[in-house]
PDB file of C-alpha atoms in Angstrom:
ATOM      1  CA  MET A   1       9.112  18.386  11.579  1.00 54.00           C
ATOM      2  CA  SER A   2       7.351  15.032  11.991  1.00 64.00           C
ATOM      3  CA  VAL A   3       8.230  12.353  14.527  1.00 61.00           C
ATOM      4  CA  LEU A   4       9.435  10.080  11.739  1.00 61.00           C
ATOM      5  CA  GLU A   5      11.796  12.775  10.403  1.00 66.00           C
ATOM      6  CA  ILE A   6      13.274  13.153  13.897  1.00 63.00           C
ATOM      7  CA  VAL A   7      13.825   9.395  14.114  1.00 61.00           C
ATOM      8  CA  TYR A   8      15.481   9.332  10.678  1.00 61.00           C
ATOM      9  CA  ALA A   9      17.755  12.237  11.636  1.00 64.00           C
ATOM     10  CA  SER A  10      18.771  11.203  15.144  1.00 62.00           C
ATOM     11  CA  ALA A  11      18.456   7.366  15.120  1.00 63.00           C
ATOM     12  CA  PRO A  12      17.489   6.995  18.792  1.00 62.00           C
ATOM     13  CA  THR A  13      18.136   3.576  20.305  1.00 63.00           C
ATOM     14  CA  ASP A  14      14.660   3.267  21.843  1.00 64.00           C
ATOM     15  CA  SER A  15      12.709   3.795  18.585  1.00 71.00           C
ATOM     16  CA  MET A  16      12.751   1.020  16.034  1.00 80.00           C
ATOM     17  CA  LEU A  17      10.895   1.406  12.724  1.00 83.00           C
ATOM     18  CA  LEU A  18       8.326  -1.234  11.823  1.00 87.00           C
ATOM     19  CA  TYR A  19       7.478  -1.546   8.124  1.00 87.00           C
ATOM     20  CA  THR A  20       4.153  -3.157   7.254  1.00 89.00           C
ATOM     21  CA  LEU A  21       2.235  -4.188   4.161  1.00 88.00           C
ATOM     22  CA  GLU A  22      -1.460  -4.947   3.842  1.00 89.00           C
ATOM     23  CA  VAL A  23      -2.714  -6.853   0.798  1.00 84.00           C
ATOM     24  CA  SER A  24      -6.473  -6.511   0.357  1.00 83.00           C
ATOM     25  CA  ALA A  25      -9.287  -6.934  -2.136  1.00 80.00           C
ATOM     26  CA  PRO A  26     -13.032  -6.292  -1.810  1.00 79.00           C
ATOM     27  CA  GLY A  27     -14.843  -9.159  -0.064  1.00 77.00           C
ATOM     28  CA  VAL A  28     -11.649 -10.866   1.176  1.00 76.00           C
ATOM     29  CA  THR A  29     -10.040 -10.620   4.619  1.00 80.00           C
ATOM     30  CA  PRO A  30      -6.850  -8.551   4.208  1.00 85.00           C
ATOM     31  CA  VAL A  31      -3.427 -10.051   4.849  1.00 85.00           C
ATOM     32  CA  ARG A  32      -1.309  -7.856   7.108  1.00 90.00           C
ATOM     33  CA  ILE A  33       2.450  -8.388   7.164  1.00 88.00           C
ATOM     34  CA  VAL A  34       5.108  -6.768   9.362  1.00 90.00           C
ATOM     35  CA  GLN A  35       8.756  -6.970   8.409  1.00 87.00           C
ATOM     36  CA  GLY A  36      10.617  -8.905  11.054  1.00 85.00           C
ATOM     37  CA  TYR A  37      10.624 -12.118  13.066  1.00 87.00           C
ATOM     38  CA  GLU A  38       7.701 -11.699  15.450  1.00 88.00           C
ATOM     39  CA  ASP A  39       3.990 -11.024  15.018  1.00 90.00           C
ATOM     40  CA  ARG A  40       2.813  -7.660  16.322  1.00 91.00           C
ATOM     41  CA  MET A  41      -0.449  -5.978  17.275  1.00 92.00           C
ATOM     42  CA  LEU A  42      -0.497  -2.558  15.586  1.00 92.00           C
ATOM     43  CA  GLY A  43      -3.093   0.185  15.334  1.00 91.00           C
ATOM     44  CA  VAL A  44      -5.205   0.529  12.182  1.00 90.00           C
ATOM     45  CA  ASP A  45      -8.127   2.983  12.216  1.00 88.00           C
ATOM     46  CA  GLY A  46      -8.183   3.141  16.014  1.00 87.00           C
ATOM     47  CA  GLN A  47      -8.100  -0.648  16.605  1.00 91.00           C
ATOM     48  CA  LEU A  48      -5.186  -2.959  17.307  1.00 92.00           C
ATOM     49  CA  VAL A  49      -4.968  -5.690  14.663  1.00 93.00           C
ATOM     50  CA  LEU A  50      -2.551  -8.570  14.155  1.00 93.00           C
ATOM     51  CA  PHE A  51       0.276  -8.177  11.648  1.00 92.00           C
ATOM     52  CA  GLU A  52       2.055 -11.447  10.889  1.00 88.00           C
ATOM     53  CA  ALA A  53       5.847 -11.518  10.665  1.00 88.00           C
ATOM     54  CA  ALA A  54       7.421 -12.207   7.288  1.00 86.00           C
ATOM     55  CA  ALA A  55      10.432 -11.288   5.232  1.00 86.00           C
ATOM     56  CA  VAL A  56       9.618  -8.283   3.052  1.00 84.00           C
ATOM     57  CA  GLU A  57      11.803  -6.796   0.340  1.00 83.00           C
ATOM     58  CA  LEU A  58      11.138  -3.508  -1.436  1.00 75.00           C
ATOM     59  CA  SER A  59      12.631  -2.179  -4.653  1.00 75.00           C
ATOM     60  CA  LEU A  60      12.094   1.550  -5.128  1.00 64.00           C
ATOM     61  CA  PRO A  61      11.260   2.936  -8.589  1.00 65.00           C
ATOM     62  CA  SER A  62      13.871   4.517 -10.797  1.00 66.00           C
ATOM     63  CA  ARG A  63      13.973   8.295 -10.891  1.00 65.00           C
ATOM     64  CA  ASN A  64      12.561   9.243 -14.262  1.00 63.00           C
ATOM     65  CA  ALA A  65       9.888  11.324 -15.934  1.00 63.00           C
ATOM     66  CA  SER A  66       7.701   8.405 -17.039  1.00 61.00           C
ATOM     67  CA  GLY A  67       4.668   9.552 -15.033  1.00 59.00           C
ATOM     68  CA  GLN A  68       4.138   6.206 -13.330  1.00 64.00           C
ATOM     69  CA  GLN A  69       6.171   5.140 -10.334  1.00 72.00           C
ATOM     70  CA  THR A  70       6.174   1.362  -9.932  1.00 79.00           C
ATOM     71  CA  LEU A  71       7.446  -0.296  -6.763  1.00 81.00           C
ATOM     72  CA  ARG A  72       8.347  -3.978  -6.601  1.00 83.00           C
ATOM     73  CA  PHE A  73       7.561  -5.924  -3.425  1.00 83.00           C
ATOM     74  CA  ALA A  74       8.500  -9.452  -2.434  1.00 85.00           C
ATOM     75  CA  ILE A  75       6.853 -11.137   0.570  1.00 83.00           C
ATOM     76  CA  ALA A  76       8.396 -14.464   1.541  1.00 84.00           C
ATOM     77  CA  GLY A  77       6.479 -17.208   3.321  1.00 75.00           C
ATOM     78  CA  ALA A  78       3.006 -15.719   2.905  1.00 67.00           C
ATOM     79  CA  ASN A  79       1.835 -17.614  -0.178  1.00 65.00           C
ATOM     80  CA  ASP A  80      -0.927 -19.554   1.599  1.00 71.00           C
ATOM     81  CA  ARG A  81      -2.378 -16.295   2.961  1.00 72.00           C
ATOM     82  CA  ILE A  82      -2.000 -14.123  -0.149  1.00 73.00           C
ATOM     83  CA  ARG A  83      -2.998 -16.661  -2.829  1.00 74.00           C
ATOM     84  CA  PRO A  84      -6.760 -16.543  -1.925  1.00 74.00           C
ATOM     85  CA  ILE A  85      -6.742 -12.748  -2.416  1.00 70.00           C
ATOM     86  CA  VAL A  86      -5.033 -13.025  -5.796  1.00 71.00           C
ATOM     87  CA  ASP A  87      -7.414 -15.826  -6.849  1.00 71.00           C
ATOM     88  CA  ALA A  88     -10.438 -13.749  -5.762  1.00 70.00           C
ATOM     89  CA  MET A  89      -9.091 -10.802  -7.746  1.00 68.00           C
ATOM     90  CA  LEU A  90      -8.707 -12.873 -10.896  1.00 65.00           C
ATOM     91  CA  GLU A  91     -12.197 -14.363 -10.562  1.00 71.00           C
ATOM     92  CA  SER A  92     -14.012 -11.090  -9.896  1.00 70.00           C
ATOM     93  CA  GLY A  93     -11.897  -8.710 -11.948  1.00 71.00           C
ATOM     94  CA  GLN A  94     -11.582  -6.328  -8.988  1.00 75.00           C
ATOM     95  CA  MET A  95      -8.333  -4.658  -8.097  1.00 78.00           C
ATOM     96  CA  VAL A  96      -6.033  -5.628  -5.257  1.00 80.00           C
ATOM     97  CA  THR A  97      -4.607  -2.832  -3.124  1.00 84.00           C
ATOM     98  CA  LEU A  98      -1.370  -2.819  -1.200  1.00 85.00           C
ATOM     99  CA  THR A  99      -1.079  -0.447   1.762  1.00 89.00           C
ATOM    100  CA  SER A 100       2.313   0.413   3.206  1.00 87.00           C
ATOM    101  CA  ARG A 101       2.520   1.758   6.764  1.00 89.00           C
ATOM    102  CA  THR A 102       5.492   2.693   8.945  1.00 88.00           C
ATOM    103  CA  TYR A 103       5.207   2.462  12.738  1.00 89.00           C
ATOM    104  CA  LEU A 104       7.495   3.355  15.604  1.00 86.00           C
ATOM    105  CA  ALA A 105       7.994   0.511  18.070  1.00 84.00           C
ATOM    106  CA  SER A 106       7.519   3.055  20.875  1.00 82.00           C
ATOM    107  CA  ASP A 107       4.043   4.040  19.555  1.00 83.00           C
ATOM    108  CA  ILE A 108       2.098   1.177  17.984  1.00 84.00           C
ATOM    109  CA  THR A 109      -1.332   2.819  18.220  1.00 89.00           C
ATOM    110  CA  ALA A 110      -1.081   4.542  14.822  1.00 88.00           C
ATOM    111  CA  PRO A 111       1.318   4.778  11.866  1.00 89.00           C
ATOM    112  CA  ALA A 112       4.114   7.335  12.221  1.00 84.00           C
ATOM    113  CA  GLU A 113       3.281   8.747   8.794  1.00 84.00           C
ATOM    114  CA  ARG A 114       0.426   8.723   6.331  1.00 86.00           C
ATOM    115  CA  PRO A 115      -0.179   5.243   4.829  1.00 87.00           C
ATOM    116  CA  TYR A 116       0.571   4.794   1.141  1.00 84.00           C
ATOM    117  CA  VAL A 117      -2.181   2.982  -0.749  1.00 85.00           C
ATOM    118  CA  MET A 118      -1.087   1.459  -4.035  1.00 85.00           C
ATOM    119  CA  THR A 119      -2.773  -0.561  -6.753  1.00 83.00           C
ATOM    120  CA  VAL A 120      -1.235  -3.951  -7.498  1.00 82.00           C
ATOM    121  CA  LEU A 121      -0.441  -4.015 -11.211  1.00 80.00           C
ATOM    122  CA  SER A 122       0.866  -7.570 -11.395  1.00 78.00           C
ATOM    123  CA  GLY A 123       1.694 -10.388  -9.035  1.00 76.00           C
ATOM    124  CA  GLN A 124       3.190 -13.829  -9.228  1.00 80.00           C
ATOM    125  CA  PHE A 125       4.480 -16.536  -6.957  1.00 80.00           C
ATOM    126  CA  GLU A 126       8.208 -17.234  -7.324  1.00 79.00           C
ATOM    127  CA  ASN A 127      10.354 -19.563  -5.187  1.00 79.00           C
ATOM    128  CA  GLY A 128       8.076 -19.408  -2.146  1.00 77.00           C
ATOM    129  CA  ALA A 129       7.560 -15.634  -2.317  1.00 82.00           C
ATOM    130  CA  PHE A 130       4.784 -13.406  -3.610  1.00 81.00           C
ATOM    131  CA  VAL A 131       6.330 -10.829  -5.927  1.00 84.00           C
ATOM    132  CA  ALA A 132       4.144  -7.875  -6.887  1.00 81.00           C
ATOM    133  CA  GLU A 133       4.466  -4.629  -8.732  1.00 82.00           C
ATOM    134  CA  ALA A 134       2.377  -1.774  -7.369  1.00 83.00           C
ATOM    135  CA  SER A 135       1.886   1.831  -8.368  1.00 80.00           C
ATOM    136  CA  TYR A 136       0.788   4.656  -6.099  1.00 70.00           C
ATOM    137  CA  TYR A 137       0.447   7.392  -8.699  1.00 61.00           C
ATOM    138  CA  ASP A 138      -0.386   7.020 -12.363  1.00 59.00           C
ATOM    139  CA  LEU A 139      -0.043  10.446 -13.924  1.00 58.00           C
ATOM    140  CA  LEU A 140      -0.533   9.175 -17.478  1.00 59.00           C
ATOM    141  CA  ASN A 141      -3.962   7.669 -16.757  1.00 62.00           C
ATOM    142  CA  THR A 142      -5.231  10.517 -14.563  1.00 67.00           C
ATOM    143  CA  ALA A 143      -8.288  12.218 -16.017  1.00 70.00           C
ATOM    144  CA  TRP A 144      -8.123  15.917 -16.769  1.00 70.00           C
ATOM    145  CA  PRO A 145     -10.099  17.814 -15.818  1.00 71.00           C
ATOM    146  CA  ARG A 146     -10.611  15.585 -12.829  1.00 70.00           C
ATOM    147  CA  GLU A 147     -14.156  16.743 -12.183  1.00 77.00           C
ATOM    148  CA  ARG A 148     -16.587  15.370 -14.757  1.00 77.00           C
ATOM    149  CA  TYR A 149     -19.364  17.713 -15.780  1.00 78.00           C
ATOM    150  CA  THR A 150     -22.744  15.992 -15.961  1.00 80.00           C
ATOM    151  CA  ALA A 151     -26.336  17.211 -16.074  1.00 81.00           C
ATOM    152  CA  GLU A 152     -26.541  16.715 -12.296  1.00 83.00           C
ATOM    153  CA  THR A 153     -23.466  18.828 -11.439  1.00 82.00           C
ATOM    154  CA  ALA A 154     -23.823  21.375 -14.267  1.00 82.00           C
ATOM    155  CA  PRO A 155     -27.517  21.582 -15.310  1.00 83.00           C
ATOM    156  CA  GLY A 156     -26.897  23.917 -18.248  1.00 82.00           C
ATOM    157  CA  ILE A 157     -24.770  21.311 -20.019  1.00 79.00           C
ATOM    158  CA  GLN A 158     -27.816  19.458 -21.289  1.00 77.00           C
ATOM    159  CA  TRP A 159     -28.517  22.236 -23.829  1.00 77.00           C
ATOM    160  CA  LEU A 160     -25.041  22.154 -25.433  1.00 70.00           C
TER     161      LEU A 160
END
């Protein structure tokens, strides 16, 4: 049983959950947001980095057999920080990733569970908030077989 499962089950008063989002694109400084009212220094890859406080809303995907689970995020008050990343994405054609991490307030050195890295499918600015749809698993567009056979990995294929 993980530490996070224990916290969910017992709801101790000394352990508060901190939900964070990181919006990033290649070549642009990532924007790190923590849900709440105060900025926090939290551990990412062994270093403490600043997460800025903002209002974050999450809409979970519907339970269905579509093969693609899309989450909808809204981050209020972060337009001036997120807009350069979205603009850089549109100019370069590279994808924007959204990483979700959950921390315990009693242990800020590392996330309490594995981070979820999602691909931003769409994003727009509405009423002072950045609203994005992100997907963390796209079963329909997953290659099968996943390993591609080339002349380097399977030398005999060149004679087929």
